[in-house]
Every structure is written in structure tokens, then in C-alpha cells.
XYZ file of C-alpha atoms in Angstrom:
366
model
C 11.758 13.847 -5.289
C 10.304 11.072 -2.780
C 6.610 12.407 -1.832
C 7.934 11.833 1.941
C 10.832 14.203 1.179
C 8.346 17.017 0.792
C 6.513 19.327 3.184
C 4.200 17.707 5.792
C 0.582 19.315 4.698
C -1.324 17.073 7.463
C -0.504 15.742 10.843
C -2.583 12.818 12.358
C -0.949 12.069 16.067
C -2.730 9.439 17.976
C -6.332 10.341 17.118
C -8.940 8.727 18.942
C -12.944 8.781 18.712
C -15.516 7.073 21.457
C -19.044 7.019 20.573
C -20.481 6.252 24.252
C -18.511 2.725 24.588
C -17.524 2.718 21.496
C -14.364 3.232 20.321
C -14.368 4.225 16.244
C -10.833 5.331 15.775
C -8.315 4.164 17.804
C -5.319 6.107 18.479
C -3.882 6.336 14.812
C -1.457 8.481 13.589
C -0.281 9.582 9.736
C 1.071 12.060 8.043
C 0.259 14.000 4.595
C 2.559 15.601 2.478
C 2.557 18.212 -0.311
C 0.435 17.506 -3.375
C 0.292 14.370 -2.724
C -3.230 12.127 -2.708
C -3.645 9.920 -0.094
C -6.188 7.125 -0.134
C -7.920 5.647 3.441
C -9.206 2.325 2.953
C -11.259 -0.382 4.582
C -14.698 -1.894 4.851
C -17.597 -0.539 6.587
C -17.619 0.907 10.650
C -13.480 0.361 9.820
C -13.552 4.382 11.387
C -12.176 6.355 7.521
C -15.029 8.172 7.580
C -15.177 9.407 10.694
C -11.346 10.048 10.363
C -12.100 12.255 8.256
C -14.560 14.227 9.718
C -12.445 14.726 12.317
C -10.063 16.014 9.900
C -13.065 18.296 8.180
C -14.059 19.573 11.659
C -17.375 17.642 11.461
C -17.045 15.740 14.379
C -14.792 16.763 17.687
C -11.759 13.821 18.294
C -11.661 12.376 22.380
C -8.291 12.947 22.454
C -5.157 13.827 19.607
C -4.118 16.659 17.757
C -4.928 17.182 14.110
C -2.619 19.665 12.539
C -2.520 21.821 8.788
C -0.133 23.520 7.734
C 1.629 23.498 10.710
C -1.659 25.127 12.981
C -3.114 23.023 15.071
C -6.819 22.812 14.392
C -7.742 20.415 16.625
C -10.396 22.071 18.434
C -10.620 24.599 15.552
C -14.336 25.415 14.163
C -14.896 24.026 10.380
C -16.141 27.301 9.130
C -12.495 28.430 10.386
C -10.561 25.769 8.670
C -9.231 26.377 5.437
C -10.427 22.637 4.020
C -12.526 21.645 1.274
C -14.635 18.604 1.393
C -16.647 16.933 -1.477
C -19.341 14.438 -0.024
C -21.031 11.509 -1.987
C -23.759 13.919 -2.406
C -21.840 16.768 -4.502
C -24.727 19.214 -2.528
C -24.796 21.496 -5.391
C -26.907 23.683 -4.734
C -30.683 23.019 -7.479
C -31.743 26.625 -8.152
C -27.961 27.847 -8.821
C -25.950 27.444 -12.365
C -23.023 25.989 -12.587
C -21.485 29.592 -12.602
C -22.926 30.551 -9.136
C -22.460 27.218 -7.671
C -18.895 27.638 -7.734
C -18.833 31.317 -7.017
C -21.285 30.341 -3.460
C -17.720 29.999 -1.551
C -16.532 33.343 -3.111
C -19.255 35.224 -1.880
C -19.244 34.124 1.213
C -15.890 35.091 1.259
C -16.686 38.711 0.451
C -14.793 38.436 -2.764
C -16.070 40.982 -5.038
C -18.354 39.919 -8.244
C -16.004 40.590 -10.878
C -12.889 38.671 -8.996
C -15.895 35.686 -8.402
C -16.637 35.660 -12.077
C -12.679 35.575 -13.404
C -12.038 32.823 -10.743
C -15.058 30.637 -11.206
C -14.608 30.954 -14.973
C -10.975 29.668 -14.183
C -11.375 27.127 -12.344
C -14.253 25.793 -14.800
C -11.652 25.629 -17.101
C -9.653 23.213 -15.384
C -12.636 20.717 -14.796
C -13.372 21.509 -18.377
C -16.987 23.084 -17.776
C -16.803 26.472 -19.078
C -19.182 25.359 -21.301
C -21.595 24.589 -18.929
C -21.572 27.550 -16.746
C -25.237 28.262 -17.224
C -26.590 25.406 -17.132
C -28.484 23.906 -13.778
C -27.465 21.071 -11.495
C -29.966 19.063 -13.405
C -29.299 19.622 -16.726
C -26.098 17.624 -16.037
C -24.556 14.577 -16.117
C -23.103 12.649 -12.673
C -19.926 12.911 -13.753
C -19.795 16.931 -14.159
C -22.074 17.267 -11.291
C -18.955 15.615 -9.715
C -16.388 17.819 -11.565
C -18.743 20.653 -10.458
C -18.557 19.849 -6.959
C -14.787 19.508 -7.053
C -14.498 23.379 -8.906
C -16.528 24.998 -6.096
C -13.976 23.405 -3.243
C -10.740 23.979 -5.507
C -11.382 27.615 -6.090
C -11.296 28.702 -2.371
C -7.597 27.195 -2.509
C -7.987 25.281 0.515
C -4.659 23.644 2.589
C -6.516 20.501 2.317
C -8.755 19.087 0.049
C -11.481 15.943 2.023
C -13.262 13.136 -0.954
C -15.778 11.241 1.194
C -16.417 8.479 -1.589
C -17.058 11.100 -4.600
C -17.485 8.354 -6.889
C -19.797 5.965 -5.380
C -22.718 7.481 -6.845
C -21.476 6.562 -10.828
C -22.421 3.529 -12.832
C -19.107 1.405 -13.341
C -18.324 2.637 -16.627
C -18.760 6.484 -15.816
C -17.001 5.815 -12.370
C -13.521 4.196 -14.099
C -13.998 6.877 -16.333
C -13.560 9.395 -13.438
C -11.124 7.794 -11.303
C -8.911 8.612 -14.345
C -9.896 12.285 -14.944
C -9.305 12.879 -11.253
C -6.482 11.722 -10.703
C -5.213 13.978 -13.698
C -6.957 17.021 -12.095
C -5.714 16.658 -8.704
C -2.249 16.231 -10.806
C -2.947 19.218 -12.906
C -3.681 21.202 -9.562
C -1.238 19.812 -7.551
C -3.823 19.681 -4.509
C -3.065 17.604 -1.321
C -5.911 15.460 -1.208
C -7.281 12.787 1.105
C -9.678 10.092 -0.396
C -11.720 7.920 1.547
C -12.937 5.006 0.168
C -13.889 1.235 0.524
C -13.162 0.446 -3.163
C -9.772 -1.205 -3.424
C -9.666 -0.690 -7.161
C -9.953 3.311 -6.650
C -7.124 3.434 -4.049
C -5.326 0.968 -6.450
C -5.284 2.919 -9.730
C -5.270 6.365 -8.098
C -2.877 6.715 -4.601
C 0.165 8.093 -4.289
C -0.155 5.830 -0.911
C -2.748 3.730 0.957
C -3.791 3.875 4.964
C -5.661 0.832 5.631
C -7.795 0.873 8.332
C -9.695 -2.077 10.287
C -11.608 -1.416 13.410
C -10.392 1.248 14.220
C -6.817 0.894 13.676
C -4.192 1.407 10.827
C -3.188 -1.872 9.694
C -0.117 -0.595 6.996
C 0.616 2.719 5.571
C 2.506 2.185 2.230
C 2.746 3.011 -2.012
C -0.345 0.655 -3.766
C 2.222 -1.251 -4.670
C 4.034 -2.106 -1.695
C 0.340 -2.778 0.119
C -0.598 -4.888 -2.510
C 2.449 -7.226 -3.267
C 3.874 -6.892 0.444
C 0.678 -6.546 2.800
C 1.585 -6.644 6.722
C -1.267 -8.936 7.660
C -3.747 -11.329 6.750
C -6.817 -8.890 6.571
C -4.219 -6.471 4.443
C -3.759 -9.184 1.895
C -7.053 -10.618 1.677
C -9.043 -6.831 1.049
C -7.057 -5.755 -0.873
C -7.128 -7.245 -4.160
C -8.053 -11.168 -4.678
C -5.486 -13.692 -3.067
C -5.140 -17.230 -2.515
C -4.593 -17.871 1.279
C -3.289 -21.256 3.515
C -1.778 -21.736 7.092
C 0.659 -23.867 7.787
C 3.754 -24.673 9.953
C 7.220 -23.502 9.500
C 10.328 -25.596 9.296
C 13.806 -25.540 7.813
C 14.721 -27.900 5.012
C 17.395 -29.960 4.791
C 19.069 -27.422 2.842
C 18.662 -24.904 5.076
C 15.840 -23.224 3.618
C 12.715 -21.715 5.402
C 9.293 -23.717 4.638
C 5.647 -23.803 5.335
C 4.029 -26.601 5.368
C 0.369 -26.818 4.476
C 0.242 -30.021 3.835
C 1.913 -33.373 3.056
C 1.390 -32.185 -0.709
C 2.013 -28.948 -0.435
C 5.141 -27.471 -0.047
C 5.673 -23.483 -0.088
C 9.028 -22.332 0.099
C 9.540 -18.171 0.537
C 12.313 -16.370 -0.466
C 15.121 -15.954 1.040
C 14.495 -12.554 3.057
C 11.254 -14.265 5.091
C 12.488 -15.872 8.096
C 10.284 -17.238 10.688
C 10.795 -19.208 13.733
C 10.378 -23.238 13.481
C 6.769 -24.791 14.141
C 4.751 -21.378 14.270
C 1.943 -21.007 12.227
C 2.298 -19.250 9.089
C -0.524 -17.259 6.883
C 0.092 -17.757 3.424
C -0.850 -15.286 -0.088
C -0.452 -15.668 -3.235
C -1.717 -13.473 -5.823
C -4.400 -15.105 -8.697
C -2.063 -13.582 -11.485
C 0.854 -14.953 -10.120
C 0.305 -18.296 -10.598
C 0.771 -20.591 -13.859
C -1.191 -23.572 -14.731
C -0.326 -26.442 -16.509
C -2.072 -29.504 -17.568
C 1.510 -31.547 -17.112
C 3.769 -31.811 -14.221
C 6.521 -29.810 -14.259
C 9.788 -30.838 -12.205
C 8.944 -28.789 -9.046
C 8.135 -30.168 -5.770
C 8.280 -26.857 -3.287
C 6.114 -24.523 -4.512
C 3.268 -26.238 -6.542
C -0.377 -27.916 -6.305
C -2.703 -29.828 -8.044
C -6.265 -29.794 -8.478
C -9.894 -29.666 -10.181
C -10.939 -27.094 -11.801
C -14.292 -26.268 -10.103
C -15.493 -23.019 -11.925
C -14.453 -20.668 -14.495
C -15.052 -16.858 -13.989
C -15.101 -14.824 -17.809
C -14.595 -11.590 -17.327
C -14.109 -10.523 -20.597
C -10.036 -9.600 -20.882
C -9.310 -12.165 -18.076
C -10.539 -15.201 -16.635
C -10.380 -16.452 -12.965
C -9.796 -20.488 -12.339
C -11.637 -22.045 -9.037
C -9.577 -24.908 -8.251
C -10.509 -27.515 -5.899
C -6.922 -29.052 -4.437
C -5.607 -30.579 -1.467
C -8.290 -33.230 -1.306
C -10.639 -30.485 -1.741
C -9.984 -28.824 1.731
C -8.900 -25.587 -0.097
C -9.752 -22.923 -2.948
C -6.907 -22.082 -4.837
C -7.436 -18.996 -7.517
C -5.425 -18.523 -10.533
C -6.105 -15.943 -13.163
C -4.417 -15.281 -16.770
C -5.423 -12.830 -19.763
C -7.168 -14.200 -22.690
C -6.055 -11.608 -25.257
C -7.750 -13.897 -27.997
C -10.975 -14.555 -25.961
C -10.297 -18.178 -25.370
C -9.462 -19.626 -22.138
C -6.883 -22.255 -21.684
C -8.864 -24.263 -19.459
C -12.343 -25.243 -18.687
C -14.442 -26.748 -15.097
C -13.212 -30.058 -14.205
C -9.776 -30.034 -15.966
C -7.426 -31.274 -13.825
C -4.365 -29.029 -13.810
C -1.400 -28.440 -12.071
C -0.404 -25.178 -10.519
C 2.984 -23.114 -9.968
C 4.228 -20.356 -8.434
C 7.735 -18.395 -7.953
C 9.452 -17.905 -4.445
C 9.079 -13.997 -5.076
C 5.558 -14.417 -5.284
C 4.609 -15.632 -2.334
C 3.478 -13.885 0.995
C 4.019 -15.435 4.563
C 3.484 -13.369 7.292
C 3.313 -15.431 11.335
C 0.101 -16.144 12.884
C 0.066 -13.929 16.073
């Protein structure tokens, strides 16, 4: 079943927060559906967070209606909203096990002690800590101080489970480590869950689909995959994920064919399904990985630059290529795997550099 073909968990209609003269979220609007895990992207002050306070009942929207399960809870208290949120923090609480961390919620609750006990010991089971039920907060690890966190909010069963960056706190290693086993869990559980995040590789790996957000607004709502290989905008393309970007003018080809020039030596040719209007100024993307270098011409004029190769980036699996081209005026970034360890190139090869029609992004310059 399409994700969109299932029930609508969370409503977002036209949701808008002023800070004094400040306007943080601008009237945006989304929807979440059933199970599904929803990522909110962008860079810092973009307004995610506060989106989702809103959403948590931590801060009071200026005007919209937020909506779970069908109730509006717009001006609903947080202690009234069935929600669970997991801050960067975890906020576990020091003088608690693990046991009686997740049980806080259930007490609170009123749920009786043997009922907290079978549920807690449950639930710890699915984040794969029942062996660490009596241990303290810091006898742990981040990582299950994380998974900890997540067990105390999954076993209220809320509507709606909030991640305010859960993983920013990890090392690299520990937090690629995570992104995997929590995606799995929220799987496993089959929680609707909204993510907020600035790290394009999280929303990448783990969404079911992407909001991305820039001051204030949402730029594209979409599957990773249609954000990253069809982005609506120039900001869209460029934060999400590594690109190579021109502008240039549009025109039509002798043949008929929509162009962009961005310069005298370069040539990009779209497919097909672009169209644009004649002279406007055209943004141009084109992924690292989807272009191919060569250190001989290839018979290909549309589509195609040469340059110097000004630095080479190792990065163990991969490498990035820096290339100096049109007379220097522009960076153009190429990528490829080195599965053997050796790259194909070095700084100040000159190489020549190719790319297919489906491959390449113009979007108008409004």
C-alpha cells in the first residue's frame, strides 16, 4: 500500500509562529500518515524545531490548527496530549534504573506496579535492554541511553511519537550505527514518528518522506528519493546532498531541443520532459556521482566539460574530484568508488567530464 493511501495520523494546516516581529514558521501545512516516519529538514532558525514544539504542545502556534487523530489539539495542554517526545538530551532521569525510568510514565498514569513491571519489561525487550534494567543512567552507553529514552515514550503508546535530533549527541560511528537500529525499531513498532533534523544523511537513509524547510517555509514535501534526484529549487538541491550547480540561459536548438547555456563551452541539454521558456535564466544540478571522467574526449558536445583537477578528497570507499573548468570561473565535483583503494585520477590532471540528459536538474530562476 502507498504510505499516502493510509490513515492521516497528523494534520499541519497553515501553521504559523511570530516571535515579536518575527515570523519562525510561516503558514505551512503537511500531513502524517499511519506508521509512517517523517523527517523535517533544514539548517539552523529554518523553524523544524519550533514546528515541532508546536506539534508537542511546547510552544502555542499564532494562528493554524494542529490535529491527531482526528482531535484537534491545537490549543490542547501537552500534559493532555497523547504524544511522546525524545529530546537531544534523553532526560533520563540519574537516580532511577533503567527499569523505573521507563515505568516514570506508567506511574504517573496510575497504572498499577505489577502492569508497570510486565510493560516496562516488554518494551525493554524491543530496544533490547532487558538486560540492563537495573542498571543506572550512567552505567550506560549513549546509544542505550538513547534506546532508553525511546522505551519510556513507546510504552505509553502515544498517537504520535516527536525526535528532536536524538542522535546528535553520538560520535559518527555510534550515530550511523543508530540511525540503522532505529529505523528497524520504529519498523518493528510500527510508530508514526516525526524526526527533526539538520543532518541530510539521517533523513536520507531513514525517511519514509522529507519536509524541507527554509525560513520558515516548506520548500518540497517528497520520498528521499524524489527530493534528492528531483529537488524543486536551488536551496533544495544544494542542502541536500553535494551537487554541482551553474546558471545559464535557455534556448532551443536547431533540432528542437531545450538548452541552457552556461557558456560558449558548455552546453547542457535536459531531457525531454524540462521545458522552459527561451532566454530565462536557468539553475543548473548535477549530482557528483553522476558524472564520468575521462582523460580523452569522447564524441559529445551537449552535455560535457573540461577542466583541472584542483584537489582530490579520499574518503576512504570514495573519492571526490575538484575540478577547475570553464576558464576557472566554476567548481565542478565529480565523485566515483575506489573499490581497490586507488583513484583514477590525481590534482592537476586534466580531464574531461560527462554527464547523461537524465541526470541533470534545471529548474527557472524566479
Amino acid at each position: 500500500m502507498n504510505i499516502t493511501e493510509k490513515k492521516v495520523v497528523l494534520e499541519v494546516k497553515n501553521l504559523t509562529k511570530e516571535f515579536g516581529n518575527d515570523t519562525a514558521v510561516k503558514n505551512i501545512s503537511f500531513d502524517l500518515y499511519d506508521g509512517e516516519f517523517l523527517f523535517v529538514i533544514g539548517p539552523s532558525g529554518c523553524g523544524k524545531t519550533t514546528t515541532l514544539r508546536m506539534i508537542g504542545g511546547y510552544e502555542s502556534p499564532s494562528s493554524g490548527e494542529i490535529r491527531v487523530a482526528g482531535k484537534s489539539l491545537t490549543h490542547v495542554p501537552l500534559e493532555k496530549r497523547n504524544i511522546g517526545m525524545v529530546f537531544q538530551s534523553y532526560a533520563l532521569f540519574p537516580h532511577m534504573t533503567v527499569q523505573k525510568n521507563v515505568e516514570y510514565g506508567l506511574r504517573m498514569r496510575g497504572i498499577s506496579k505489577v502492569q508497570r513491571k510486565e510493560k516496562a519489561a516488554e518494551v525493554l525487550g524491543l530496544v533490547e535492554l532487558e538486560d540492563y534494567a537495573d542498571r543506572y543512567p550512567a552505567q550506560l552507553s549513549g546509544g542505550q541511553k538513547q534506546r532508553v529514552a525511546l522505551a519510556r515514550v513507546i510504552v505509553l503508546e502515544p498517537d504520535l511519537l516527536l525526535l528532536d535530533e536524538p542522535l546528535a549527541n553520538l560520535d559518527k560511528r555510534l550515530r550511523d550505527t543508530m540511525r540503522v537500529e532505529l529505523k528497524k525499531l520504529q519498523e518493528k513498532v510500527g510508530i508514526t514518528t516525526l524526526y527533526v533534523t539538520h543532518d541530510q544523511e539521517e533523513a536520507l537513509t531513514m525517511a519514509d518522506r522529507i519536509v524541507v524547510m527554509h525560513d520558515g517555509n516548506i520548500l518540497q514535501v517528497g520520498s528521499p528519493k524524489d527530493v534528492y534526484n528531483d529537488p524543486s529549487s536551488q536551496f533544495v538541491a544544494g542542502f541536500l546532498g553535494e551537487t554541482s550547480s551553474f546558471h545559464g540561459k535557455a534556448r532551443t536548438s536547431s533540432g528542437g531541443q531545450n538548452e541552457v547555456v552556461v557558456d560558449e563551452d558548455m552546453i547542457v541539454r535536459p531531457s525531454s520532459a524540462d521545458r522552459f521558456t527561451e532566454g530565462n535564466n536557468v539553475f543548473v544540478s548535477i549530482r557528483p556521482e553522476r558524472i564520468k571522467l575521462s582523460k580523452e574526449k569522447q564524441a559529445q558536445d551537449v552535455n560535457c566539460t573540461s577542466g583541472v583537477i584542483d584537489f582530490v578528497s579520499y574518503l576512504g570507499s570514495h573519492v571526490f574530484y575538484f575540478i577547475s573548468v570553464l576558464n576557472g570561473k566554476s567548481l565542478l565535483k565529480a565523485s566515483e568508488p575506489i573499490p581497490h583503494g586507488e583513484a583514477s585520477f590525481k590534482a592537476g590532471d586534466f580531464v574531461h567530464a560527462y554527464w547523461q540528459e537524465e541526470n541533470v536538474v534545471c529548474l527557472d530562476e524566479r
